[in-house]
XYZ file of C-alpha atoms in Angstrom:
561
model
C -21.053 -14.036 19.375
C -20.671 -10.915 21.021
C -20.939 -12.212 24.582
C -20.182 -8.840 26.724
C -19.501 -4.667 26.062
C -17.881 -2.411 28.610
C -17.472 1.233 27.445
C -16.341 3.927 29.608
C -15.738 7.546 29.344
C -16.797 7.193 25.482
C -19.164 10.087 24.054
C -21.953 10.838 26.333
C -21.196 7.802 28.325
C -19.579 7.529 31.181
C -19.933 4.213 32.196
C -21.920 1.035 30.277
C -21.661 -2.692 31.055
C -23.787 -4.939 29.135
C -24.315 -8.341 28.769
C -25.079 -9.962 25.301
C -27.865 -12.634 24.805
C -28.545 -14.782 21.526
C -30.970 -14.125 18.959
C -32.805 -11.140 17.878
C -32.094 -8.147 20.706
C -33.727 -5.209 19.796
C -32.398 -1.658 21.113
C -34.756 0.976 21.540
C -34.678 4.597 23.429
C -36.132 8.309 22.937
C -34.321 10.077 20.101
C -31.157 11.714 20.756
C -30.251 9.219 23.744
C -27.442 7.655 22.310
C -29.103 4.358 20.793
C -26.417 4.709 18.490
C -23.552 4.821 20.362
C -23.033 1.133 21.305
C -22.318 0.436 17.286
C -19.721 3.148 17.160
C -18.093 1.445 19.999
C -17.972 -1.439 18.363
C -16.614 0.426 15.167
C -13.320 1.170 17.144
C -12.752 -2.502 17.873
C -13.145 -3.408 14.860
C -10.115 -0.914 13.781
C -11.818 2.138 12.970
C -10.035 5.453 13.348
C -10.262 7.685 16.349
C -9.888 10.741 17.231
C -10.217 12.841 20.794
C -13.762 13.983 20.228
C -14.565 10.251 21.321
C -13.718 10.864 24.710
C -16.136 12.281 27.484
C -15.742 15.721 28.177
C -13.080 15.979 31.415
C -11.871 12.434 31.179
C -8.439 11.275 30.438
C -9.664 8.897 28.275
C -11.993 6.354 26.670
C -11.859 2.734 26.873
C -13.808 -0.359 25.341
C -13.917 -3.785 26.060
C -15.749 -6.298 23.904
C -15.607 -9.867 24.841
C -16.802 -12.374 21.944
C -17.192 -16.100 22.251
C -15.313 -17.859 19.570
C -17.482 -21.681 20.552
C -17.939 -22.895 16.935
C -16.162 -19.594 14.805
C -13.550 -21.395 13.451
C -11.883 -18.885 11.413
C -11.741 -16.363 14.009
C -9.865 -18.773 16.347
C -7.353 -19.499 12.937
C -6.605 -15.778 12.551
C -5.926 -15.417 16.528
C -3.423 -18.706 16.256
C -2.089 -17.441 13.269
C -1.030 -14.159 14.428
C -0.197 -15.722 17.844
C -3.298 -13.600 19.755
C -4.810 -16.806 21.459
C -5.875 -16.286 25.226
C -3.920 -18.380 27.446
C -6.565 -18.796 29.347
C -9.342 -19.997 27.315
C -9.278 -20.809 23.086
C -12.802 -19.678 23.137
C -12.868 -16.251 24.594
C -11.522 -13.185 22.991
C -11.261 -9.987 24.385
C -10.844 -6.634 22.064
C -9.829 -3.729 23.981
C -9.269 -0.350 22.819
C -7.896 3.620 24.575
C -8.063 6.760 22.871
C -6.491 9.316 25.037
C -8.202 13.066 25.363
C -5.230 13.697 23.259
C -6.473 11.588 20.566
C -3.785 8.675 20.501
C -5.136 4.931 20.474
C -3.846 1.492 21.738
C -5.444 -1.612 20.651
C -5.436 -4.683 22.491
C -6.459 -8.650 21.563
C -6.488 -10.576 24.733
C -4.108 -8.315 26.121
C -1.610 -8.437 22.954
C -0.773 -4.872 21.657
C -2.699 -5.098 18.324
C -2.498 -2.707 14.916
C -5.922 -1.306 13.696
C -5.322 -3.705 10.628
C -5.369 -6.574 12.803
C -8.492 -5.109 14.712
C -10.046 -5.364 10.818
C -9.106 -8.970 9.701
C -10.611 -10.127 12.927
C -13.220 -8.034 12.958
C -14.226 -9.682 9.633
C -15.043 -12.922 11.391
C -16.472 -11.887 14.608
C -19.608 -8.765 13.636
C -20.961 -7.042 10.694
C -22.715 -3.659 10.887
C -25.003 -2.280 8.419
C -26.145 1.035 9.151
C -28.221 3.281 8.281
C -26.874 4.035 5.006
C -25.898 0.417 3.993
C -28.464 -0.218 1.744
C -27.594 2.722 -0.369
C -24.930 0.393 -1.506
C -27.677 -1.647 -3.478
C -27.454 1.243 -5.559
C -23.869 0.315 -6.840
C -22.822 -1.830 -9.803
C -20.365 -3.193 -7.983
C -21.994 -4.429 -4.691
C -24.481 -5.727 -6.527
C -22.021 -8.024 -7.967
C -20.599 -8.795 -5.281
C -23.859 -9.731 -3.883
C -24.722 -12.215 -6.375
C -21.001 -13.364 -5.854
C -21.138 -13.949 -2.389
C -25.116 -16.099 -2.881
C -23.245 -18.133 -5.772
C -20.430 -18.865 -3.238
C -18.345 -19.403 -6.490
C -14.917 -18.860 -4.782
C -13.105 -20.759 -6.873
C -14.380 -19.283 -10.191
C -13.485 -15.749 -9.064
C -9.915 -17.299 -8.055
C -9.394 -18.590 -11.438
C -10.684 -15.054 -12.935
C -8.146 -13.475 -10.924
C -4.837 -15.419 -11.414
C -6.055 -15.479 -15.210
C -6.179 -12.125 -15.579
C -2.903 -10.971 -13.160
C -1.162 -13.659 -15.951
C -2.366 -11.774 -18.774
C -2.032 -8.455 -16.900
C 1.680 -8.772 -16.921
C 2.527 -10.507 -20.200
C 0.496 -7.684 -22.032
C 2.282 -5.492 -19.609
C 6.087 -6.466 -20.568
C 4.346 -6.687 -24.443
C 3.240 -2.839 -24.034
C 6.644 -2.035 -22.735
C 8.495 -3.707 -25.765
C 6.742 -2.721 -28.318
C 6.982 0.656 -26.998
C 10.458 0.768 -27.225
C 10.678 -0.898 -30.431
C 11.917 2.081 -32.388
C 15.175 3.165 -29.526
C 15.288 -0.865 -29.610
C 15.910 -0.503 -33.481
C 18.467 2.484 -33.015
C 20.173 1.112 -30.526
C 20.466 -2.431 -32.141
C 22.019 -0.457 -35.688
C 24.575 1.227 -33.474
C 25.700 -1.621 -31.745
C 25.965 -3.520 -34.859
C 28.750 -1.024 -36.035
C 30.802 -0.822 -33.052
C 30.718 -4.695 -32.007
C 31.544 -5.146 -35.685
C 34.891 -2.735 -35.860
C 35.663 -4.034 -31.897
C 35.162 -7.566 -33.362
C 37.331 -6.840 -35.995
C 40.022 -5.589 -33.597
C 39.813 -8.329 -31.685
C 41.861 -6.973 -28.480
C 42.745 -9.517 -26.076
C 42.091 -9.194 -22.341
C 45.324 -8.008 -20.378
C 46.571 -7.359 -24.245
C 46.708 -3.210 -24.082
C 48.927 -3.765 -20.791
C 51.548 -5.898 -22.840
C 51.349 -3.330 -25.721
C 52.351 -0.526 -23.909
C 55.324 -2.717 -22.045
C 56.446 -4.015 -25.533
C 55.767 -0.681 -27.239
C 58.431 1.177 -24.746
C 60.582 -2.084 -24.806
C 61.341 -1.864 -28.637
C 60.874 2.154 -29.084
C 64.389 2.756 -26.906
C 65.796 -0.695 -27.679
C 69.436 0.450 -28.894
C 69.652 2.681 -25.871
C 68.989 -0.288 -23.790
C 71.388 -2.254 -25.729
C 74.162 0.168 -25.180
C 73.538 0.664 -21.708
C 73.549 -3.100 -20.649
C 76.880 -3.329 -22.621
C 78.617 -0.420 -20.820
C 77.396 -1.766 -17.568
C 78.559 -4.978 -18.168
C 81.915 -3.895 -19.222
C 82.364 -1.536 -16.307
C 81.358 -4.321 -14.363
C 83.691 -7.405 -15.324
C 85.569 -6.735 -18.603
C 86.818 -3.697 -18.581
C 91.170 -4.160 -18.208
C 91.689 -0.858 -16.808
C 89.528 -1.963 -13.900
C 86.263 -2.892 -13.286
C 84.328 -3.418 -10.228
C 84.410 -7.214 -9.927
C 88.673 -6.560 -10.075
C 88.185 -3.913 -7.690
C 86.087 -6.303 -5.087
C 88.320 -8.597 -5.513
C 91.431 -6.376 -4.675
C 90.158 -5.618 -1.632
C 89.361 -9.157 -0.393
C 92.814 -10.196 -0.869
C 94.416 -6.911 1.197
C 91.722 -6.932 3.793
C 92.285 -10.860 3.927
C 96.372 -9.968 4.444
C 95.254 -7.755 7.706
C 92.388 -10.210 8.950
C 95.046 -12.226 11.336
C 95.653 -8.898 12.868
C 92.333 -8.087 13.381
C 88.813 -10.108 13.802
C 86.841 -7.823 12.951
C 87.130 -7.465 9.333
C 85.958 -10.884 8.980
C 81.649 -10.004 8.455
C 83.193 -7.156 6.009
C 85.335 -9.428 3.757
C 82.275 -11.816 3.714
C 80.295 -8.722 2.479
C 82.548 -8.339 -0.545
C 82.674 -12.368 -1.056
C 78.797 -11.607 -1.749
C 79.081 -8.788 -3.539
C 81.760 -10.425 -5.688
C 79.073 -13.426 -6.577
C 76.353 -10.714 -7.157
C 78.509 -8.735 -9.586
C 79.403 -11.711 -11.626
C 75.482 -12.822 -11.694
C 75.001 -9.478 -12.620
C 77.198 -9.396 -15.793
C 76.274 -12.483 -16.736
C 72.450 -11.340 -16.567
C 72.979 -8.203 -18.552
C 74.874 -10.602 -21.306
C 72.146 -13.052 -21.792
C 70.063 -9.512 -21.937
C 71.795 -7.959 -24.714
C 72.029 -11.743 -26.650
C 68.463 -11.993 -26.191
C 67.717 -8.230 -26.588
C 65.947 -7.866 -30.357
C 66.147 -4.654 -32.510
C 63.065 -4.948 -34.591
C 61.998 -2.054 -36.332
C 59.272 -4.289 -38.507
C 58.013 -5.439 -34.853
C 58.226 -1.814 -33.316
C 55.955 -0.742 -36.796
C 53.524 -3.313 -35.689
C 53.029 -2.603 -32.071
C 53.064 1.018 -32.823
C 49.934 0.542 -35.268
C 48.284 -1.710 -32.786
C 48.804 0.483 -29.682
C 47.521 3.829 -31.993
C 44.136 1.782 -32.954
C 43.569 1.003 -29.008
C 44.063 4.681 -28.341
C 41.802 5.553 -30.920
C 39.188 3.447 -30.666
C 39.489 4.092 -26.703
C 39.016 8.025 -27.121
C 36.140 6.967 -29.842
C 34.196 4.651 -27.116
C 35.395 7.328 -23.999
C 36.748 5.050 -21.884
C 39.952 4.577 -20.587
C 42.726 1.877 -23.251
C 42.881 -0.485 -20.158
C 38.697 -0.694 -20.100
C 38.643 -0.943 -24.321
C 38.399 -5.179 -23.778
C 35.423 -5.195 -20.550
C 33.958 -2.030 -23.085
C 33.765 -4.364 -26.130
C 32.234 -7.614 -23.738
C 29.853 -5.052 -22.376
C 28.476 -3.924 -25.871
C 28.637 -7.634 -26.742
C 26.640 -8.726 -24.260
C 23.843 -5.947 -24.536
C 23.697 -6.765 -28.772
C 22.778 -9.974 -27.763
C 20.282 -9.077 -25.003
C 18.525 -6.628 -27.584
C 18.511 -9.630 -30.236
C 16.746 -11.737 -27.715
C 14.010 -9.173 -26.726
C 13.279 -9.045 -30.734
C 12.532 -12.762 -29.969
C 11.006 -12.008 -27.070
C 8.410 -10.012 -28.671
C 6.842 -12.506 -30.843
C 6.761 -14.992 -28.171
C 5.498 -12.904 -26.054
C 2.383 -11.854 -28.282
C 1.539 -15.373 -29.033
C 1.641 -15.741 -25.005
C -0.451 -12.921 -24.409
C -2.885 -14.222 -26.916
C -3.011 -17.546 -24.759
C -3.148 -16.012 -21.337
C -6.000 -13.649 -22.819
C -7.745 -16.735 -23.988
C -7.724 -18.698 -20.750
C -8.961 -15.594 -18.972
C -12.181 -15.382 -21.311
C -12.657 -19.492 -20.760
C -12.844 -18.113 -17.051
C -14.574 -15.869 -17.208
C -16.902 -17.296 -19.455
C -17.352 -19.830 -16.886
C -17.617 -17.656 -14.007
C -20.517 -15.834 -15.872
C -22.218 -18.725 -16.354
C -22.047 -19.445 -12.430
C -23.395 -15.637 -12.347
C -26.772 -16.071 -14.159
C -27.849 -19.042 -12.317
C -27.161 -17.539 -8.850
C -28.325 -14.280 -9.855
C -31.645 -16.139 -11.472
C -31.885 -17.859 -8.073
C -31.335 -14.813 -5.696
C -34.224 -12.584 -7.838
C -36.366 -15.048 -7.098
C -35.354 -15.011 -3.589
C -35.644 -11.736 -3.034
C -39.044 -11.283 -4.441
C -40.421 -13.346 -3.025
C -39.314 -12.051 0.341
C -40.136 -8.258 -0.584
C -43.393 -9.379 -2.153
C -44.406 -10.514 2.034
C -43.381 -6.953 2.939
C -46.685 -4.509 1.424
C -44.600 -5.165 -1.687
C -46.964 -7.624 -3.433
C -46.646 -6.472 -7.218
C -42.755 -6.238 -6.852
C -40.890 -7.689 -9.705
C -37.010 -8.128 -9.353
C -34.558 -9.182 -12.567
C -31.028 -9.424 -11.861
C -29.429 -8.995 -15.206
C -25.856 -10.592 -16.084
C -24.228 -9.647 -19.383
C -20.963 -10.738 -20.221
C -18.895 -8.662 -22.881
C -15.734 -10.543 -24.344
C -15.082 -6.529 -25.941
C -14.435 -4.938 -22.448
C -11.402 -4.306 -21.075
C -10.071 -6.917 -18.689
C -10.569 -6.972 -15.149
C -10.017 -9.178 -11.753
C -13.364 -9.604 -11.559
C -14.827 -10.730 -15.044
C -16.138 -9.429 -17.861
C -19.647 -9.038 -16.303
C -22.249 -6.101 -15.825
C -24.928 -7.080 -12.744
C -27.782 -4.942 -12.620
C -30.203 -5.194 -10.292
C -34.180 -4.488 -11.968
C -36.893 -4.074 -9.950
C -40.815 -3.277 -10.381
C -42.790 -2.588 -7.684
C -45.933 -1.542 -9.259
C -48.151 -3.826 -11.786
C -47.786 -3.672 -15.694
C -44.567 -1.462 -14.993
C -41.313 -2.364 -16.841
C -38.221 -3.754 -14.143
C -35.665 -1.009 -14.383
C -32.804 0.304 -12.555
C -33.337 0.454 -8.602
C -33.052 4.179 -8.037
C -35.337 4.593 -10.512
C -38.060 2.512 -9.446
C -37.862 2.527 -5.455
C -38.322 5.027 -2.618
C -35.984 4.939 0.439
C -38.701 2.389 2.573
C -38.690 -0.005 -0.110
C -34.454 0.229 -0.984
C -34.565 -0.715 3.226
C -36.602 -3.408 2.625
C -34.814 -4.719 -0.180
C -31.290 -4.204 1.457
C -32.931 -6.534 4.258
C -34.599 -9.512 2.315
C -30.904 -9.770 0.806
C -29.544 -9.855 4.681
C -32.251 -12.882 5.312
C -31.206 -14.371 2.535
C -27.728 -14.373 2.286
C -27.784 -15.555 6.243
C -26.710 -18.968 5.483
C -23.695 -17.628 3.951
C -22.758 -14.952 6.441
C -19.058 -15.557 7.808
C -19.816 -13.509 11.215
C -21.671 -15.070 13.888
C -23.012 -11.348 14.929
C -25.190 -8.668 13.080
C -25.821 -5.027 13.999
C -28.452 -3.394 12.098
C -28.869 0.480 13.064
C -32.386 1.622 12.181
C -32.345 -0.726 9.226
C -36.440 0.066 8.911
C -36.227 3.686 8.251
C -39.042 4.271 5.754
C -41.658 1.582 6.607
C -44.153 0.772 9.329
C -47.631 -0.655 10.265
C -48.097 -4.053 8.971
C -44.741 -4.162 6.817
C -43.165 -3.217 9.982
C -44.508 -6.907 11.575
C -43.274 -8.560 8.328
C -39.752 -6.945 8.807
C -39.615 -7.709 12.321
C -40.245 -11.192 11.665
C -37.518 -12.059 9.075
C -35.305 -10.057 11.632
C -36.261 -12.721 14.122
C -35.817 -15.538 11.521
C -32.229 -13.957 11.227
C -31.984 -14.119 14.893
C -32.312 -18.251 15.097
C -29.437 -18.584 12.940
C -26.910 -15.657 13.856
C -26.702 -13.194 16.909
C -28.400 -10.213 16.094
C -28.813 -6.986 17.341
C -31.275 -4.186 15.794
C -31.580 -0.261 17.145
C -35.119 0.574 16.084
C -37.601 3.089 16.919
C -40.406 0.661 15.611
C -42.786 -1.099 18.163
C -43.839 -3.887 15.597
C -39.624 -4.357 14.706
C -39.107 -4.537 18.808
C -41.787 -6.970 19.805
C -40.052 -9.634 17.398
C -36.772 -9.080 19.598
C -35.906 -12.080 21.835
C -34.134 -9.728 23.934
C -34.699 -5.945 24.360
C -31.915 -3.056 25.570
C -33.368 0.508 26.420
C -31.402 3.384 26.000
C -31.861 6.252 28.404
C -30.147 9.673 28.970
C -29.449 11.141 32.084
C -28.958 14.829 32.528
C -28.227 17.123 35.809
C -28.149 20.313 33.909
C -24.484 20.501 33.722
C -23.107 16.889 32.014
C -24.986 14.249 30.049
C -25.108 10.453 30.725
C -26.571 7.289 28.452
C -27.288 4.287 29.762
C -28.636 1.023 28.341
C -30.696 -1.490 30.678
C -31.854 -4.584 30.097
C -35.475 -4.445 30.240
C -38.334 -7.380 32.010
C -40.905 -8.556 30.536
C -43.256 -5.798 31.958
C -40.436 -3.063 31.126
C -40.970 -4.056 27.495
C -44.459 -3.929 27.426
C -44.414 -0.143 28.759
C -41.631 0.310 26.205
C -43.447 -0.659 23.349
C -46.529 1.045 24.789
C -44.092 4.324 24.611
C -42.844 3.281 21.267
C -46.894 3.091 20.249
C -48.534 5.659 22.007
C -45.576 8.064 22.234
C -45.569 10.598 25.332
C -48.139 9.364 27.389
C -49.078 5.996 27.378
C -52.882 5.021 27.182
C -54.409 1.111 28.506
C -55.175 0.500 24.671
C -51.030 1.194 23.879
C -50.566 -1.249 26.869
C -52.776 -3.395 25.763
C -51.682 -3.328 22.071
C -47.985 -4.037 23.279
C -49.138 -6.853 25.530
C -50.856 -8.429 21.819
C -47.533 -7.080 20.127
C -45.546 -9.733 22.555
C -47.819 -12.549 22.222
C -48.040 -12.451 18.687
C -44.354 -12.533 18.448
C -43.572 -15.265 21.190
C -45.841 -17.494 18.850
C -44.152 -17.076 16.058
């Protein structure tokens, strides 16, 4: 519950404390004082935007600070251990606080933790719920009307099974939709690669094969020049008899060897020659097993020459480089095959979709079923709740009609319509055609009562929830606000005397003025304050011994009740 508010520098205000009470607390004040402003506090803590026109006029800025006891609210204390906002100091306290500078910039705070205004709005979902003037306008929508006989069927686990049905078949018919739409550049694609895996296929090139090509290609192409060459050099080298440069070497070994005893230091040079007397005759002996081994094939060089021309064509044919012709051909290989598997993709996939498709309609079939029972049970509810409030003739059908034809949704395959008649021997139709704005409020407020039980927050603002009604179905309102009030925290600004009298606790808003600023304040008001209050509320301006004495009446009723 919300236990305290602090606001300062906020609107018209320049500084508010207030302390919370349970049950009903009713918050009443002349028009124009502000009565209002409390809730759009609150609004901010619960991560609404902000903007500078929130803060008084010549202040810095605006702060709030809401404290809310957390005793019993389970899930609230989850989501603050969850995102690691726990006070230190106590598991059952937690304080909101939020700063809009005059500039307009915000900070958020959750028991002291810098907080983001989406984390203001998943806690805020456990801790208060406003409905303000306007809410019950949203009775007029499809949609929250289903949602309303959702949240009375508490059918969680139907509308879990709906969803996860439907996000299966969502993306099968999805990928389905995508296939079948490129069947046809599928089909084109497919015939091409058929022809060029089939002629790379038939080439068959090897991987690291081009490479040796080219090597054995230049090796055979100028293989009698190598021939001769390697012969010349090994002749020059060993055999020739008119001197060749092993004899040479060796020549000068044995005269450098004559002179060595006369000096040391053409001993490292005569070991140079020793070496380059071994190397030569290595050499020679190389080049011979060269030229024995060296093969003039002009069959072979025919061959190669063919091969090599077919890489190069077939390289300029596919435009990428000869060395790239094998990773090409795996490449093309491996995307025939990946097209030949999406063919058998498809008609898997269709008979999938057709499965997912039919386990969505079993759930929602079942979740439909859930639907008309609830929504059977909450008409009956509600009409007999509006039918205490000067509504005695009302009639309300909550129709449920599930269409297997629509297109799929998250939510079902169902069309909620609230009916209503409010007058006798007239037909249940749509609510904006049958109701005015006082009976839409009352409607919007038997389906608060009723749906108490399932409420998640422990707190509930109404602001001026009983526009459009008074005298006696003022009483009756008051009253199920006060039933509300034994089960939840609830607060309601109201500018009815009947509405306030039910109140457990009452707030009045006042505004100060010295001709040059504005201030609100809200006071708790006494017993005897709350008599003269709903005396004002009554009587208006000046306040008459039978207003007194009708508010005095207005008090005791209520206290008995």
């Amino acid at each position: 519950m919300l236990a305290h508010l602090s606001i300062s520098n906020f609107a018209v205000v320049k500084q508010l404390s207030v302390q919370l009470e349970n049950g009903l607390t009713a918050i009443t004040g002349e028009t124009g004082a502000g009565k209002s402003i409390a809730i759009d506090a609150l609004s901010l803590c619960l991560g609404e935007r902000a903007d500078a026109n929130a803060v008084r006029k010549g202040a810095a800025k605006a702060e709030i600070i809401a404290h809310f006891s957390l005793t019993d609210n389970h899930k609230a204390k989850h989501f603050l251990n969850e995102h690691e906002l726990t006070s230190d100091e106590d598991e059952n306290s937690c304080f909101i606080r939020r700063i809009i500078s005059k500039e307009g910039r915000s900070k958020a705070f959750i028991n002291g933790v810098p907080a983001s205004l989406q984390q203001l709005k998943g806690l805020g979902q456990f801790l208060l719920a406003i409905h303000g003037q306007n809410t019950h306008l949203q009775l007029l929508k499809e949609d929250y009307q289903r949602q309303l006989v959702d949240s009375f069927a508490s059918h969680s686990s139907l509308l879990s099974e709906v969803k996860s049905t439907f996000s299966q078949w969502k993306q099968k018919q999805n990928t389905l939709t995508t296939l079948k739409a490129q069947a046809q550049q599928r089909e084109d694609r497919l015939q091409l690669l058929t022809y060029q895996v089939k002629e790379l296929d038939e080439f068959a090139l090897e991987q690291g094969e081009f490479e040796e090509l080219e090597i054995e290609h230049k090796r055979l192409s100028n293989g009698q020049s190598l021939l001769e060459q390697a012969q010349t050099s090994v002749y020059n080298l060993y055999e020739s008899d008119e001197g060749n440069a092993l004899s040479v070497i060796q020549n000068s070994i044995e005269r450098l060897g004559e002179l060595e005893a006369h000096d040391a230091t053409l001993t490292p040079i005569i070991s140079m020659l020793n070496d380059a007397s071994i190397q030569i005759e290595e050499a020679a002996s190389e080049l011979r097993s060269y030229c024995d081994q060296l093969e003039i094939d002009p069959l072979r060089l025919q061959q190669v020459e063919a091969r090599y021309a077919k890489a190069m064509e077939l390289a300029r044919k596919h435009a990428v480089m000869p060395e790239a012709l094998f990773s090409h051909h795996q490449s093309l290989v491996s995307e025939f095959t990946a097209l030949g598997e999406q063919e058998t993709l498809l008609g898997t996939l269709e008979l999938e979709v057709e499965q997912s498709h039919s386990a969505y309609l079993l759930a929602t079939k079942k979740l439909s079923e859930s639907r008309s029972i609830a929504a059977s049970k909450l008409a009956s509810a509600i009409e007999a709740q509006i039918q205490q409030m000067n509504m005695p003739h009302a009639k309300v059908n909550i129709g449920v009609e599930y269409d297997e034809l629509k297109k799929p949704v998250s939510y079902g395959l169902d069309t909620v319509q609230f009916n209503v008649s409010t007058n006798p021997g007239q037909e249940t139709d749509k609510l904006e055609k049958v109701v005015s704005g006082g009976e839409l409020s009352r409607i919007g407020l038997a389906i608060q009562v009723i749906a108490s039980d399932n409420h998640a927050t422990p707190t509930m603002i109404f602001d001026e929830v009983d526009t459009g009604i008074s005298g006696p179905t003022a009483s009756i309102v008051g009253g199920l606000l006060r039933r509300l009030g034994k089960a939840h925290q609830v607060m309601c600004v109201t500018h009815l005397p009947q509405v306030a009298a039910q109140a457990h606790n009452q707030l009045f808003v006042t505004k100060l003025t010295d001709g040059e600023s504005t201030e609100t304040q809200m006071l708790a008001l006494t017993k005897q304050d709350r008599i003269d209050e709903l005396a004002r509320l009554l009587a208006g301006d000046k306040v008459t011994k039978s207003a007194l004495a009708n508010a005095k009446e207005l008090l005791k009723s209520a206290s008995s009740n």
